[in-house]
PDB file of C-alpha atoms in Angstrom:
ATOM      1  CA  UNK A 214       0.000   0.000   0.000  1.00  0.00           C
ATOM      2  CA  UNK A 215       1.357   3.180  -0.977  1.00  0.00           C
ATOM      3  CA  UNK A 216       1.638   5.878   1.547  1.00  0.00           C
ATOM      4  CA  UNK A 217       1.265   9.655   1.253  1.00  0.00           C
ATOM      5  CA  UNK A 218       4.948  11.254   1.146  1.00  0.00           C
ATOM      6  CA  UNK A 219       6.130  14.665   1.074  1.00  0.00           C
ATOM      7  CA  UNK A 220       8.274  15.361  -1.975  1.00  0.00           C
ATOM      8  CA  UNK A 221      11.033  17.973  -1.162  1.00  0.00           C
ATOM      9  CA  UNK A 222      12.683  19.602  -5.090  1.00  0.00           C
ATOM     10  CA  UNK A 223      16.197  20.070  -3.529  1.00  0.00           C
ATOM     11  CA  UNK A 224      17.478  21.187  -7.487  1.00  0.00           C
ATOM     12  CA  UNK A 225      17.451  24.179  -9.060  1.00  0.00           C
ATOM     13  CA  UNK A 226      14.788  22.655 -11.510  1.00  0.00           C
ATOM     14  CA  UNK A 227      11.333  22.531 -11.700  1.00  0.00           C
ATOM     15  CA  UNK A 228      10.582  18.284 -11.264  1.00  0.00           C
ATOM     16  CA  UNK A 229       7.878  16.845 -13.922  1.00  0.00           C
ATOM     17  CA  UNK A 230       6.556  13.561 -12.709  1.00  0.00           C
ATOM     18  CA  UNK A 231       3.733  12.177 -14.855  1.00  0.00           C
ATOM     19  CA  UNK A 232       2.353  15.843 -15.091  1.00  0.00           C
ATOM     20  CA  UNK A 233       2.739  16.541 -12.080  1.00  0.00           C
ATOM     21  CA  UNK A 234       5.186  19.793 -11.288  1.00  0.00           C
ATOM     22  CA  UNK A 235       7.496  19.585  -8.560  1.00  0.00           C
ATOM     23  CA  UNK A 236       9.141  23.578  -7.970  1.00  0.00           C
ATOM     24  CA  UNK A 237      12.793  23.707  -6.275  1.00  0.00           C
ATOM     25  CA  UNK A 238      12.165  24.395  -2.495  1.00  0.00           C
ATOM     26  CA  UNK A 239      14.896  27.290  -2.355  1.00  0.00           C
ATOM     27  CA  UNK A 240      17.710  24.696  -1.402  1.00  0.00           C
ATOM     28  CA  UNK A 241      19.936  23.513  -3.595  1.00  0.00           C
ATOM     29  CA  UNK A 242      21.664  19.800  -2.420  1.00  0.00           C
ATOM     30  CA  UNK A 243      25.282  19.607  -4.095  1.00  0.00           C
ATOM     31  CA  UNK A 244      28.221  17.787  -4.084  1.00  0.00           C
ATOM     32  CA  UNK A 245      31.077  19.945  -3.510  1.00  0.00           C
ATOM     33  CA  UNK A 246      33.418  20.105  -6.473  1.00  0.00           C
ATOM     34  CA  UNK A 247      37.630  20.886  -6.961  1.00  0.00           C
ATOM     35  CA  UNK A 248      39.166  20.222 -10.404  1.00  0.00           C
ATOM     36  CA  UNK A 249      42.878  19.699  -9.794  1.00  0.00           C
ATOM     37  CA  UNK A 250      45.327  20.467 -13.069  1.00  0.00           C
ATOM     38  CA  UNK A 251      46.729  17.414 -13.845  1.00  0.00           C
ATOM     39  CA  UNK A 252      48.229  17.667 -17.671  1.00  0.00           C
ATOM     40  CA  UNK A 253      48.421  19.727 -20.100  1.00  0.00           C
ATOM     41  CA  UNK A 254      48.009  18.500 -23.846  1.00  0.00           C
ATOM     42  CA  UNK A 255      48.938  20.880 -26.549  1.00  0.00           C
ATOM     43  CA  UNK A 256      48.398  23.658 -24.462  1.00  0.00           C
ATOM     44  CA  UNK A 257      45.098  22.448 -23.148  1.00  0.00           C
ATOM     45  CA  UNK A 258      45.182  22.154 -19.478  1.00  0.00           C
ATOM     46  CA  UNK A 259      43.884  18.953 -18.255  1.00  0.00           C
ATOM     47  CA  UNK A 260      41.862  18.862 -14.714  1.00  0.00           C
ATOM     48  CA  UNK A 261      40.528  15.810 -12.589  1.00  0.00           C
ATOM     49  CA  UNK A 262      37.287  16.766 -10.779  1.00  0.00           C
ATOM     50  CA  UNK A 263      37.648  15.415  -6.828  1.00  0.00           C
ATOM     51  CA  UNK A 264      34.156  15.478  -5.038  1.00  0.00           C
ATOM     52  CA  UNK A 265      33.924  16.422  -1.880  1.00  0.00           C
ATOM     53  CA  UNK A 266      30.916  16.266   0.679  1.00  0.00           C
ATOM     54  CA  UNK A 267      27.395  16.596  -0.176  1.00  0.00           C
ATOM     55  CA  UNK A 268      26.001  20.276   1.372  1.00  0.00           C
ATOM     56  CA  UNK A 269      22.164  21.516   1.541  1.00  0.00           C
ATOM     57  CA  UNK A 270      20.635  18.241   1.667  1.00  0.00           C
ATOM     58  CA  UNK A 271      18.082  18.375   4.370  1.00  0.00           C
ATOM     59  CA  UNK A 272      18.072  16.049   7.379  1.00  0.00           C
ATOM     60  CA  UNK A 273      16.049  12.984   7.057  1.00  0.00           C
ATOM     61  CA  UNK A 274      12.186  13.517   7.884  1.00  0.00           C
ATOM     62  CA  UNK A 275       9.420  11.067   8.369  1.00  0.00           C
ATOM     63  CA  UNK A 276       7.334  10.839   5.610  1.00  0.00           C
ATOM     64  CA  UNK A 277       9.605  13.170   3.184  1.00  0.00           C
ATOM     65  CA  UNK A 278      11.311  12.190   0.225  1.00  0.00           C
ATOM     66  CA  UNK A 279      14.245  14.596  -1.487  1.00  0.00           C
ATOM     67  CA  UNK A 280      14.604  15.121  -4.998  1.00  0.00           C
ATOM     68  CA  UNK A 281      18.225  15.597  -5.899  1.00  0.00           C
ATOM     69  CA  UNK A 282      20.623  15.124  -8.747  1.00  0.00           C
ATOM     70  CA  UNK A 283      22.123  12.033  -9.883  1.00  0.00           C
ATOM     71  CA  UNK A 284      25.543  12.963  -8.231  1.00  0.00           C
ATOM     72  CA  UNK A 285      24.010  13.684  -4.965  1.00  0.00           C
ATOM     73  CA  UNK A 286      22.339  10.373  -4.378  1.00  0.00           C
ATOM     74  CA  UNK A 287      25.418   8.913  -5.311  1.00  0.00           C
ATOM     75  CA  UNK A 288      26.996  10.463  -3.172  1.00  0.00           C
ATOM     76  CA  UNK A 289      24.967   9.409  -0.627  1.00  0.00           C
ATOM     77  CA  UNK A 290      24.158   5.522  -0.692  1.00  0.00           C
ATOM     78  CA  UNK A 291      23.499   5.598   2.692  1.00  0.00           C
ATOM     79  CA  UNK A 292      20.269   7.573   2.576  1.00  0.00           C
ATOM     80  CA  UNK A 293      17.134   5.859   1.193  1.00  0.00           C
ATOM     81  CA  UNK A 294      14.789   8.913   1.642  1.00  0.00           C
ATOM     82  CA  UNK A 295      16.765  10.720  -1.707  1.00  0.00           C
ATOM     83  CA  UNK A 296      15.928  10.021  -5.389  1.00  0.00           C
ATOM     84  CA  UNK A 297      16.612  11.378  -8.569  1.00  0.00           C
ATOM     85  CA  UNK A 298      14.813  11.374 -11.680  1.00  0.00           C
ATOM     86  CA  UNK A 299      14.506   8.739 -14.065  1.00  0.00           C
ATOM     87  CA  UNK A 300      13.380   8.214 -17.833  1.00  0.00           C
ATOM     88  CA  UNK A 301      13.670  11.691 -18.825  1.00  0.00           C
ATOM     89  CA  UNK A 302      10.639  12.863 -21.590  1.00  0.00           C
ATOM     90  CA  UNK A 303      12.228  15.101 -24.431  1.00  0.00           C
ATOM     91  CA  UNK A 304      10.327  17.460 -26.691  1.00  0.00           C
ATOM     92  CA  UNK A 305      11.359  17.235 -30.459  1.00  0.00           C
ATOM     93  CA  UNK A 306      14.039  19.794 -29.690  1.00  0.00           C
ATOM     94  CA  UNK A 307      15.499  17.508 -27.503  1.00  0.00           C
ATOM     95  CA  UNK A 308      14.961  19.352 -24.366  1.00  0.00           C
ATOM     96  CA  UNK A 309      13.951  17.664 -21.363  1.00  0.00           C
ATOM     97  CA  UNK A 310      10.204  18.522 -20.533  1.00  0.00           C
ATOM     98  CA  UNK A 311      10.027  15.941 -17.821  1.00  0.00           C
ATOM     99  CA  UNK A 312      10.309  12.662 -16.278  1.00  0.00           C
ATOM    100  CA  UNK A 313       8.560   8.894 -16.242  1.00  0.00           C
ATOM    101  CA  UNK A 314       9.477   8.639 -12.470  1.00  0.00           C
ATOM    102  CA  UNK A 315      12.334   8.542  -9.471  1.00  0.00           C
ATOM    103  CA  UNK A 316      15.553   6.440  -9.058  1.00  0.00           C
ATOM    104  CA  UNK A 317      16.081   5.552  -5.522  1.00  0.00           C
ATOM    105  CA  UNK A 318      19.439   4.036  -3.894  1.00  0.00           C
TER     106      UNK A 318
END
């Protein structure tokens, strides 16, 4: 039986789920981000991203889920109360107009 959940938007991006819009709630969850120059190829510098912790992801909450990026809930395979979306819907321009559903950890 499916239960009633809050969904938290913790991207910058208005959320489309099967029509149904999900606006950011202010708070933007990210993984934070250093690119270290490691080469340089005919004068093209070369970096390596290293990620770092995961900031503005709220606290767990009973009954809430959290919309974040793909990179967060990587990040985070410890929490199973964060999903990203899944199946992305294009329009013929190719931009992404929404999404068939969630990917959880």
């Amino acid at each position: 039986r499916n239960k009633k959940m809050k969904i938290v938007n913790v991207t910058p991006h208005t959320i489309v789920i099967n029509g149904n819009s999900f606006p950011p709630c202010g708070k933007i969850a990210r993984v934070e981000q250093n690119n270290i120059k490691i080469n340089t190829i005919d004068g093209i510098d070369i970096f390596k991203s290293v990620f770092g912790n995961v900031v503005d992801l709220p606290d767990k909450e009973e009954d809430t889920i959290y919309i974040v990026s793909a990179l967060v809930r990587s990040a985070c395979t410890d929490r199973k109360d964060i999903f990203s979306p899944s199946d992305f819907i294009r329009d013929s321009a190719g931009n992404i107009t929404g999404c068939k559903g969630l990917i959880s950890n």
